[in-house]
Amino acid sequence: MNRFVLDKESILQAAENAIRRYGPCKTNLTDIAKALSVSHAAIYRYYADKADLLEAVTERWLARTFRSLDPIMRENARPEEKLRHYLQELCRTKRACAATDPEMFENYAVLSEGSSRALKEHLHHILNQMESIIQQGIHSKAFIDQDPRQLAISVFIATSRFHHPAFASEWQNPDIENRLDAVLNLILSGMEIRN
Amino acid sequence: MNRFVLDKESILQAAENAIRRYGPCKTNLTDIAKALSVSHAAIYRYYADKADLLEAVTERWLARTFRSLDPIMRENARPEEKLRHYLQELCRTKRACAATDPEMFENYAVLSEGSSRALKEHLHHILNQMESIIQQGIHSKAFIDQDPRQLAISVFIATSRFHHPAFASEWQNPDIENRLDAVLNLILSGMEIRN
DNA sequence: CAAAGTACATATTCTATCATTTGTAACTTT
DNA sequence: AAAGTTACAAATGATAGAATATGTACTTTG
């Protein structure tokens, strides 16, 4: 018998499968429960409600998907190159998700319209990492001496077109990577101390 | 009798009134025709179809609304200040429309999701004006010597968050103007030749 | 014959009703 | 008592038939 122990993790996996199969809009608790061979009510023992479950699914997905940013933090490159790599990788990852994992990306896009705790935390995490790189750059006299948090926010905003899901339809343009590089050149040379 | 001569202009005005009254989604040709005391079929003598009429309405609205940019082009300021003013005014105008003329703004936002000739031309017009300011800056050795068109596009993209309708909901934040200034500082100092 | 109206086919949108989904509480089983 | 099921009320979503809107061809009017 393929009898699971029903737990948070198996519910998360079933939910993710359902989202991939039916898309985020058509996914319902009944189908998720059916896949686990339990009644839908059983899920309420583990998650307060549907929104809570979807938050958890997205949180797990975000952590997995943007792990590729962590090695960049450990790179031994000049801060300006590190920040460039970081944003290139952030945007590349978003593009890759939109193209190869469209349902999970849509799930994320839908959630990003509302106000989700998981997404706020993810944004904070991204800004923290950028701030840390900028901090290094300020210490090594590579970047102008301004509030690194504010700089991180400005850089994040200025590159929105390349990582915000509202613009996902533009990301198919083969020129998109060049466009990002052009914007990064402008921003980075605005931050650098020239000599 | 309030008998009009039915012409393109009076139809445009009636259409704009209808959009303001009912919103772009609920506006239909029958109501527009009713307001003009003609049958809806009469409109087809002047506009090929509904999309054609709405294009024309938007074109007229865009021309009227963004006239405030023209005086800036004639300003006798340093190119870096001129470009700053231009983008501040562009974004300020968008914010003002979103707040005080929500139906016409929504009409514009809806159109901007599709591919409208009027909007493409408007974008070209904006980019042309920005390019011209940048051109001046390059000649006066205030800006780095790069393709002014590409620079204009980069500046436009980097400020999307402040003028693209997808972000209109963020424009209520009282901090929005400071955020724009921070991004403009970054971009402009990236373009300027420092000494 | 130019300009608008009428009549009509097709496409779209509304609306009323029905089915599903969500969330809760009381019940069963081990 | 822990882990699940069953049964149900309220919210949400699907559906089909009615109503309205769009676009075209033909008719009327000055």
Coordinates of C-alpha atoms (C1' of nucleotides) in Angstrom, one line a residue:
Chain A
M1 CA 0.0 0.0 0.0
N2 CA 1.3 3.5 -0.8
R3 CA 0.2 4.9 2.5
F4 CA 1.9 8.2 3.4
V5 CA 2.5 9.7 6.7
L6 CA 0.5 12.8 6.2
D7 CA 2.6 15.8 7.2
K8 CA 3.3 19.4 6.1
E9 CA 6.0 18.3 3.7
S10 CA 3.9 15.8 1.8
I11 CA 1.0 18.3 1.6
L12 CA 3.4 20.9 0.2
Q13 CA 4.7 18.5 -2.4
A14 CA 1.1 17.5 -3.4
A15 CA 0.1 21.2 -3.6
E16 CA 3.1 22.0 -5.8
N17 CA 2.3 19.1 -8.1
A18 CA -1.3 20.3 -8.3
I19 CA -0.2 23.8 -9.2
R20 CA 2.1 22.5 -11.9
R21 CA -0.7 20.3 -13.3
Y22 CA -3.7 22.6 -13.2
G23 CA -2.2 26.1 -12.8
P24 CA -2.6 28.2 -9.7
C25 CA -6.1 29.4 -10.5
K26 CA -7.6 25.9 -11.0
T27 CA -5.9 24.4 -8.0
N28 CA -8.2 23.4 -5.1
L29 CA -7.8 21.7 -1.8
T30 CA -10.1 18.8 -2.9
D31 CA -7.7 17.8 -5.7
I32 CA -4.7 18.1 -3.4
A33 CA -6.4 15.9 -0.8
K34 CA -7.4 13.4 -3.4
A35 CA -3.8 13.0 -4.5
L36 CA -2.9 12.2 -0.9
S37 CA -5.9 9.9 -0.5
V38 CA -7.3 11.9 2.4
S39 CA -10.3 14.1 2.8
H40 CA -9.8 17.8 2.2
A41 CA -10.6 18.5 5.8
A42 CA -7.5 16.7 7.0
I43 CA -5.4 19.4 5.4
Y44 CA -6.8 21.9 8.0
R45 CA -5.0 20.0 10.7
Y46 CA -1.7 21.2 9.1
Y47 CA -2.5 24.5 7.5
A48 CA -4.9 27.2 8.8
D49 CA -6.5 27.8 5.4
K50 CA -5.8 27.7 1.7
A51 CA -3.9 31.0 1.7
D52 CA -1.6 29.7 4.4
L53 CA -0.8 26.6 2.4
L54 CA -0.1 28.6 -0.8
E55 CA 2.2 30.9 1.2
A56 CA 4.1 27.9 2.4
V57 CA 4.3 26.4 -1.1
T58 CA 5.7 29.7 -2.4
E59 CA 8.1 30.2 0.4
R60 CA 9.6 26.8 -0.2
W61 CA 9.7 27.4 -4.0
L62 CA 11.4 30.8 -3.5
A63 CA 14.1 29.4 -1.2
R64 CA 14.8 26.6 -3.7
T65 CA 14.7 28.8 -6.8
F66 CA 16.9 31.7 -5.6
R67 CA 19.5 29.5 -4.0
S68 CA 21.6 30.3 -7.1
L69 CA 22.2 33.8 -5.7
D70 CA 24.0 32.5 -2.6
P71 CA 27.3 31.4 -4.4
I72 CA 27.5 34.9 -5.9
M73 CA 27.6 36.3 -2.4
R74 CA 30.7 34.2 -1.7
E75 CA 32.4 35.2 -5.0
N76 CA 35.7 36.8 -4.6
A77 CA 35.2 39.6 -7.2
R78 CA 35.2 43.4 -7.1
P79 CA 31.9 44.7 -5.5
E80 CA 30.8 46.4 -8.8
E81 CA 31.2 43.0 -10.6
K82 CA 29.6 41.2 -7.8
L83 CA 26.6 43.5 -7.8
R84 CA 26.4 43.1 -11.6
H85 CA 26.5 39.3 -11.4
Y86 CA 23.9 39.3 -8.6
L87 CA 21.4 41.3 -10.6
Q88 CA 22.1 39.4 -13.8
E89 CA 21.5 36.1 -12.0
L90 CA 18.4 37.4 -10.3
C91 CA 16.9 38.4 -13.6
R92 CA 18.1 35.3 -15.4
T93 CA 16.5 33.1 -12.8
K94 CA 13.2 35.0 -13.1
R95 CA 13.3 34.6 -16.9
A96 CA 14.1 30.9 -16.6
C97 CA 11.2 30.3 -14.2
A98 CA 8.8 32.2 -16.4
A99 CA 9.9 30.1 -19.4
T100 CA 10.4 26.7 -17.9
D101 CA 8.1 26.6 -14.9
P102 CA 5.2 28.8 -16.0
E103 CA 2.6 27.6 -13.5
M104 CA 4.8 28.1 -10.4
F105 CA 5.9 31.4 -11.8
E106 CA 2.3 32.4 -12.3
N107 CA 1.5 31.3 -8.8
Y108 CA 4.3 33.7 -7.6
A109 CA 3.0 36.5 -9.9
V110 CA -0.5 36.1 -8.6
L111 CA 0.8 36.2 -5.0
S112 CA 2.9 39.3 -5.8
E113 CA -0.2 41.3 -6.6
G114 CA -1.6 40.8 -3.0
S115 CA 0.5 41.4 0.1
S116 CA 2.1 38.2 1.1
R117 CA 4.4 37.7 4.1
A118 CA 6.6 35.2 2.2
L119 CA 7.1 37.6 -0.6
K120 CA 7.9 40.5 1.7
E121 CA 10.5 38.4 3.4
H122 CA 11.9 37.3 0.1
L123 CA 12.2 40.9 -1.0
H124 CA 14.0 41.7 2.3
H125 CA 16.4 38.9 1.8
I126 CA 17.3 40.1 -1.7
L127 CA 17.7 43.7 -0.5
N128 CA 19.8 42.5 2.4
Q129 CA 22.1 40.6 0.1
M130 CA 22.4 43.6 -2.3
E131 CA 23.0 45.9 0.7
S132 CA 25.8 43.7 1.9
I133 CA 27.6 43.8 -1.5
I134 CA 27.1 47.6 -1.6
Q135 CA 28.4 47.9 2.0
Q136 CA 31.6 46.1 0.9
G137 CA 32.0 48.4 -2.1
I138 CA 31.7 51.5 0.1
H139 CA 34.3 50.1 2.5
S140 CA 36.7 49.4 -0.3
K141 CA 36.2 52.9 -1.7
A142 CA 34.7 51.5 -4.9
F143 CA 31.2 52.9 -4.3
I144 CA 30.1 56.4 -3.3
D145 CA 29.5 56.8 0.4
Q146 CA 25.7 56.8 0.7
D147 CA 23.2 54.8 2.8
P148 CA 23.7 51.3 1.3
R149 CA 20.1 50.3 2.0
Q150 CA 18.7 53.2 0.0
L151 CA 21.2 52.5 -2.8
A152 CA 20.1 48.8 -2.8
I153 CA 16.4 49.9 -3.1
S154 CA 17.2 52.3 -5.9
V155 CA 19.1 49.7 -7.9
F156 CA 16.3 47.2 -7.3
I157 CA 13.7 49.7 -8.5
A158 CA 15.7 50.8 -11.5
T159 CA 15.9 47.2 -12.7
S160 CA 12.2 46.4 -12.1
R161 CA 11.6 45.9 -15.8
F162 CA 13.9 42.9 -15.7
H163 CA 12.6 41.1 -12.6
H164 CA 9.1 42.2 -11.9
P165 CA 6.5 39.7 -13.1
A166 CA 4.3 42.5 -14.6
F167 CA 6.9 42.7 -17.4
A168 CA 7.4 38.9 -17.9
S169 CA 6.0 39.2 -21.5
E170 CA 8.9 41.4 -22.5
W171 CA 11.5 38.9 -21.3
Q172 CA 11.2 36.8 -24.5
N173 CA 12.8 39.6 -26.5
P174 CA 16.3 38.3 -27.3
D175 CA 17.7 41.7 -26.7
I176 CA 16.6 41.7 -23.0
E177 CA 20.0 40.8 -21.6
N178 CA 21.7 43.6 -23.5
R179 CA 19.1 46.0 -22.2
L180 CA 19.7 45.0 -18.6
D181 CA 23.4 45.4 -19.1
A182 CA 22.9 48.9 -20.5
V183 CA 20.9 49.8 -17.4
L184 CA 23.4 48.2 -15.1
N185 CA 26.2 50.1 -16.8
L186 CA 24.4 53.4 -16.1
I187 CA 23.5 52.6 -12.5
L188 CA 26.9 51.1 -11.6
S189 CA 28.8 53.9 -13.1
G190 CA 26.6 56.2 -11.1
M191 CA 27.6 54.4 -7.9
E192 CA 31.3 54.0 -8.7
I193 CA 34.0 56.4 -7.5
R194 CA 35.9 57.1 -10.7
N195 CA 39.6 57.9 -10.9
Chain B
M1 CA -32.8 72.2 -31.1
N2 CA -29.4 71.1 -30.0
R3 CA -28.6 69.5 -33.4
F4 CA -24.8 69.0 -33.8
V5 CA -23.0 68.6 -37.1
L6 CA -21.9 65.1 -36.5
D7 CA -18.1 64.9 -37.1
K8 CA -15.0 63.2 -35.8
E9 CA -14.5 65.8 -33.2
S10 CA -18.0 65.7 -31.6
I11 CA -17.8 61.8 -31.6
L12 CA -14.4 62.0 -29.8
Q13 CA -15.8 64.3 -27.2
A14 CA -18.9 62.2 -26.7
A15 CA -16.7 59.1 -26.4
E16 CA -14.4 60.8 -23.8
N17 CA -17.5 61.8 -21.8
A18 CA -18.8 58.3 -21.9
I19 CA -15.4 56.9 -20.7
R20 CA -15.3 59.4 -17.9
R21 CA -18.9 58.5 -16.9
Y22 CA -18.9 54.7 -17.2
G23 CA -15.2 53.7 -17.3
P24 CA -13.5 52.3 -20.3
C25 CA -14.8 48.7 -19.8
K26 CA -18.5 49.7 -19.6
T27 CA -18.4 52.2 -22.5
N28 CA -20.2 51.1 -25.6
L29 CA -21.0 52.7 -29.0
T30 CA -24.7 52.7 -28.4
D31 CA -24.4 55.0 -25.4
I32 CA -22.0 57.3 -27.3
A33 CA -24.4 57.5 -30.2
K34 CA -27.3 58.0 -27.8
A35 CA -25.5 61.0 -26.3
L36 CA -25.2 62.5 -29.9
S37 CA -28.8 61.6 -30.8
V38 CA -27.8 59.4 -33.7
S39 CA -27.9 55.7 -34.3
H40 CA -24.7 53.8 -33.4
A41 CA -24.3 52.9 -37.1
A42 CA -23.7 56.5 -38.0
I43 CA -20.4 56.4 -36.1
Y44 CA -19.1 53.8 -38.6
R45 CA -19.1 56.6 -41.2
Y46 CA -16.3 58.3 -39.3
Y47 CA -14.4 55.5 -37.6
A48 CA -13.7 52.1 -39.0
D49 CA -14.6 50.3 -35.7
K50 CA -14.6 50.7 -32.0
A51 CA -10.9 50.1 -31.5
D52 CA -10.2 52.8 -34.1
L53 CA -12.4 55.3 -32.2
L54 CA -10.8 54.4 -28.8
E55 CA -7.3 54.8 -30.4
A56 CA -8.3 58.3 -31.6
V57 CA -9.7 59.2 -28.2
T58 CA -6.5 58.1 -26.5
E59 CA -4.3 59.9 -29.1
R60 CA -6.1 63.2 -28.4
W61 CA -5.9 62.6 -24.7
L62 CA -2.2 61.9 -24.8
A63 CA -1.4 65.0 -26.8
R64 CA -3.4 67.2 -24.4
T65 CA -2.1 65.6 -21.3
F66 CA 1.6 65.5 -22.0
R67 CA 1.7 69.0 -23.5
S68 CA 3.2 70.0 -20.2
L69 CA 6.4 68.4 -21.3
D70 CA 6.9 70.8 -24.3
P71 CA 7.9 73.9 -22.2
I72 CA 10.6 71.8 -20.5
M73 CA 12.1 71.2 -23.9
R74 CA 12.4 75.0 -24.4
E75 CA 13.9 75.5 -20.9
N76 CA 17.3 77.2 -20.8
A77 CA 18.8 74.9 -18.2
R78 CA 21.8 72.5 -18.1
P79 CA 21.0 69.3 -19.9
E80 CA 21.3 67.2 -16.7
E81 CA 18.7 69.5 -15.0
K82 CA 16.5 69.5 -18.1
L83 CA 16.5 65.7 -18.2
R84 CA 15.7 65.6 -14.5
H85 CA 12.8 68.0 -15.0
Y86 CA 11.6 66.1 -18.0
L87 CA 11.3 62.8 -16.1
Q88 CA 10.0 64.4 -13.0
E89 CA 7.2 66.1 -15.0
L90 CA 6.5 62.9 -17.0
C91 CA 6.0 60.9 -13.8
R92 CA 4.2 63.7 -12.0
T93 CA 1.7 63.9 -14.9
K94 CA 1.1 60.2 -14.8
R95 CA 0.5 60.3 -11.1
A96 CA -1.9 63.3 -11.5
C97 CA -3.9 61.5 -14.2
A98 CA -4.1 58.3 -12.2
A99 CA -5.4 60.3 -9.2
T100 CA -7.6 62.9 -10.8
D101 CA -8.7 61.4 -14.1
P102 CA -8.9 57.7 -13.2
E103 CA -11.2 56.5 -16.0
M104 CA -9.1 58.1 -18.8
F105 CA -6.0 56.8 -17.1
E106 CA -7.5 53.3 -16.9
N107 CA -8.4 53.6 -20.6
Y108 CA -4.8 54.4 -21.3
A109 CA -3.6 51.5 -19.0
V110 CA -5.9 49.0 -20.8
L111 CA -4.7 50.1 -24.2
S112 CA -1.1 49.9 -23.0
E113 CA -1.5 46.1 -22.5
G114 CA -2.3 45.6 -26.1
S115 CA -0.3 47.0 -29.0
S116 CA -1.7 50.3 -30.0
R117 CA -0.3 52.5 -32.7
A118 CA -1.1 55.7 -30.8
L119 CA 0.8 54.5 -27.7
K120 CA 3.8 53.4 -29.8
E121 CA 3.9 56.8 -31.4
H122 CA 3.6 58.5 -28.0
L123 CA 6.5 56.4 -26.7
H124 CA 8.5 57.4 -29.7
H125 CA 7.7 61.0 -29.1
I126 CA 8.8 60.8 -25.5
L127 CA 12.0 59.0 -26.4
N128 CA 12.7 61.6 -29.2
Q129 CA 12.4 64.4 -26.7
M130 CA 14.7 62.6 -24.2
E131 CA 17.2 61.8 -26.9
S132 CA 17.2 65.4 -28.0
I133 CA 18.1 66.6 -24.4
I134 CA 20.8 63.9 -24.1
Q135 CA 22.2 64.9 -27.5
Q136 CA 22.6 68.5 -26.2
G137 CA 24.3 67.2 -23.1
I138 CA 26.7 65.1 -25.2
H139 CA 27.6 68.2 -27.4
S140 CA 28.2 70.4 -24.3
K141 CA 30.4 67.7 -22.8
A142 CA 28.1 67.3 -19.9
F143 CA 27.2 63.7 -20.7
I144 CA 29.3 60.7 -21.7
D145 CA 29.6 60.1 -25.4
Q146 CA 27.3 57.2 -26.1
D147 CA 24.5 56.5 -28.5
P148 CA 21.8 59.0 -27.2
R149 CA 18.9 56.8 -28.4
Q150 CA 20.2 53.9 -26.3
L151 CA 20.8 56.1 -23.3
A152 CA 17.2 57.5 -23.6
I153 CA 15.8 54.0 -23.7
S154 CA 17.9 53.0 -20.6
V155 CA 16.8 56.0 -18.7
F156 CA 13.2 55.3 -19.7
I157 CA 13.4 51.7 -18.6
A158 CA 15.2 52.4 -15.3
T159 CA 12.4 54.8 -14.3
S160 CA 9.5 52.5 -15.4
R161 CA 8.4 52.0 -11.8
F162 CA 7.4 55.7 -11.8
H163 CA 5.6 56.0 -15.1
H164 CA 4.4 52.5 -16.1
P165 CA 0.7 52.0 -15.3
A166 CA 1.4 48.5 -13.9
F167 CA 2.8 50.3 -10.8
A168 CA 0.1 53.0 -10.5
S169 CA -1.0 51.5 -7.1
E170 CA 2.5 52.4 -5.7
W171 CA 2.2 56.0 -6.7
Q172 CA 0.1 56.9 -3.7
N173 CA 3.1 56.4 -1.4
P174 CA 4.0 59.9 -0.2
D175 CA 7.7 58.9 -0.6
I176 CA 7.4 58.2 -4.3
E177 CA 8.9 61.5 -5.4
N178 CA 12.0 61.0 -3.2
R179 CA 12.4 57.5 -4.6
L180 CA 12.3 58.8 -8.1
D181 CA 14.9 61.5 -7.2
A182 CA 17.2 58.8 -5.8
V183 CA 17.0 56.8 -9.0
L184 CA 17.5 59.9 -11.1
N185 CA 20.6 60.8 -9.1
L186 CA 22.0 57.4 -9.7
I187 CA 21.3 57.4 -13.4
L188 CA 22.3 61.0 -14.1
S189 CA 25.5 60.7 -12.2
G190 CA 26.1 57.6 -14.3
M191 CA 25.7 59.7 -17.5
E192 CA 27.5 62.8 -16.4
I193 CA 31.2 63.5 -17.1
R194 CA 32.6 64.4 -13.6
N195 CA 35.4 66.8 -13.0
Chain C
dC1 C1' -25.4 61.1 -53.7
dA2 C1' -24.2 62.1 -49.1
dA3 C1' -25.5 61.2 -44.6
dA4 C1' -28.1 59.1 -41.6
dG5 C1' -31.5 55.3 -40.3
dT6 C1' -33.3 50.4 -40.2
dA7 C1' -32.8 45.7 -40.0
dC8 C1' -30.3 41.9 -39.1
dA9 C1' -26.4 38.3 -38.2
dT10 C1' -22.8 37.5 -35.1
dA11 C1' -20.2 38.2 -30.9
dT12 C1' -20.1 39.5 -26.4
dT13 C1' -21.8 40.3 -21.8
dC14 C1' -25.5 39.6 -18.0
dT15 C1' -28.1 37.1 -15.0
dA16 C1' -30.3 33.6 -12.6
dT17 C1' -29.6 29.0 -11.2
dC18 C1' -26.9 25.2 -10.1
dA19 C1' -22.5 22.8 -8.7
dT20 C1' -18.2 23.1 -6.4
dT21 C1' -15.1 24.6 -3.0
dT22 C1' -14.0 26.3 1.5
dG23 C1' -14.0 26.2 6.2
dT24 C1' -16.2 24.4 10.7
dA25 C1' -18.0 21.3 14.0
dA26 C1' -19.4 17.3 15.6
dC27 C1' -18.4 12.3 15.3
dT28 C1' -15.4 7.8 14.7
dT29 C1' -11.5 5.0 15.2
dT30 C1' -7.3 3.3 17.1
Chain D
dA1 C1' -6.2 12.0 22.9
dA2 C1' -4.4 12.1 18.2
dA3 C1' -5.6 11.7 13.5
dG4 C1' -8.7 11.3 10.6
dT5 C1' -13.9 11.2 8.5
dT6 C1' -18.5 12.8 7.8
dA7 C1' -21.9 16.2 7.4
dC8 C1' -23.1 20.8 6.6
dA9 C1' -23.4 26.1 6.0
dA10 C1' -21.5 29.9 3.4
dA11 C1' -18.7 31.6 -0.2
dT12 C1' -17.2 31.1 -4.7
dG13 C1' -17.3 29.5 -9.5
dA14 C1' -19.4 27.4 -13.7
dT15 C1' -23.3 27.4 -17.1
dA16 C1' -26.7 28.2 -20.2
dG17 C1' -30.3 31.1 -22.0
dA18 C1' -31.6 36.1 -22.3
dA19 C1' -30.2 40.6 -23.4
dT20 C1' -27.1 43.8 -25.3
dA21 C1' -23.3 45.4 -28.4
dT22 C1' -20.8 45.2 -32.7
dG23 C1' -20.4 45.5 -37.4
dT24 C1' -22.6 45.2 -42.3
dA25 C1' -25.9 45.5 -46.0
dC26 C1' -29.6 47.7 -47.5
dT27 C1' -33.1 51.6 -47.3
dT28 C1' -34.7 56.2 -46.6
dT29 C1' -34.3 61.2 -46.7
dG30 C1' -33.1 65.8 -48.1

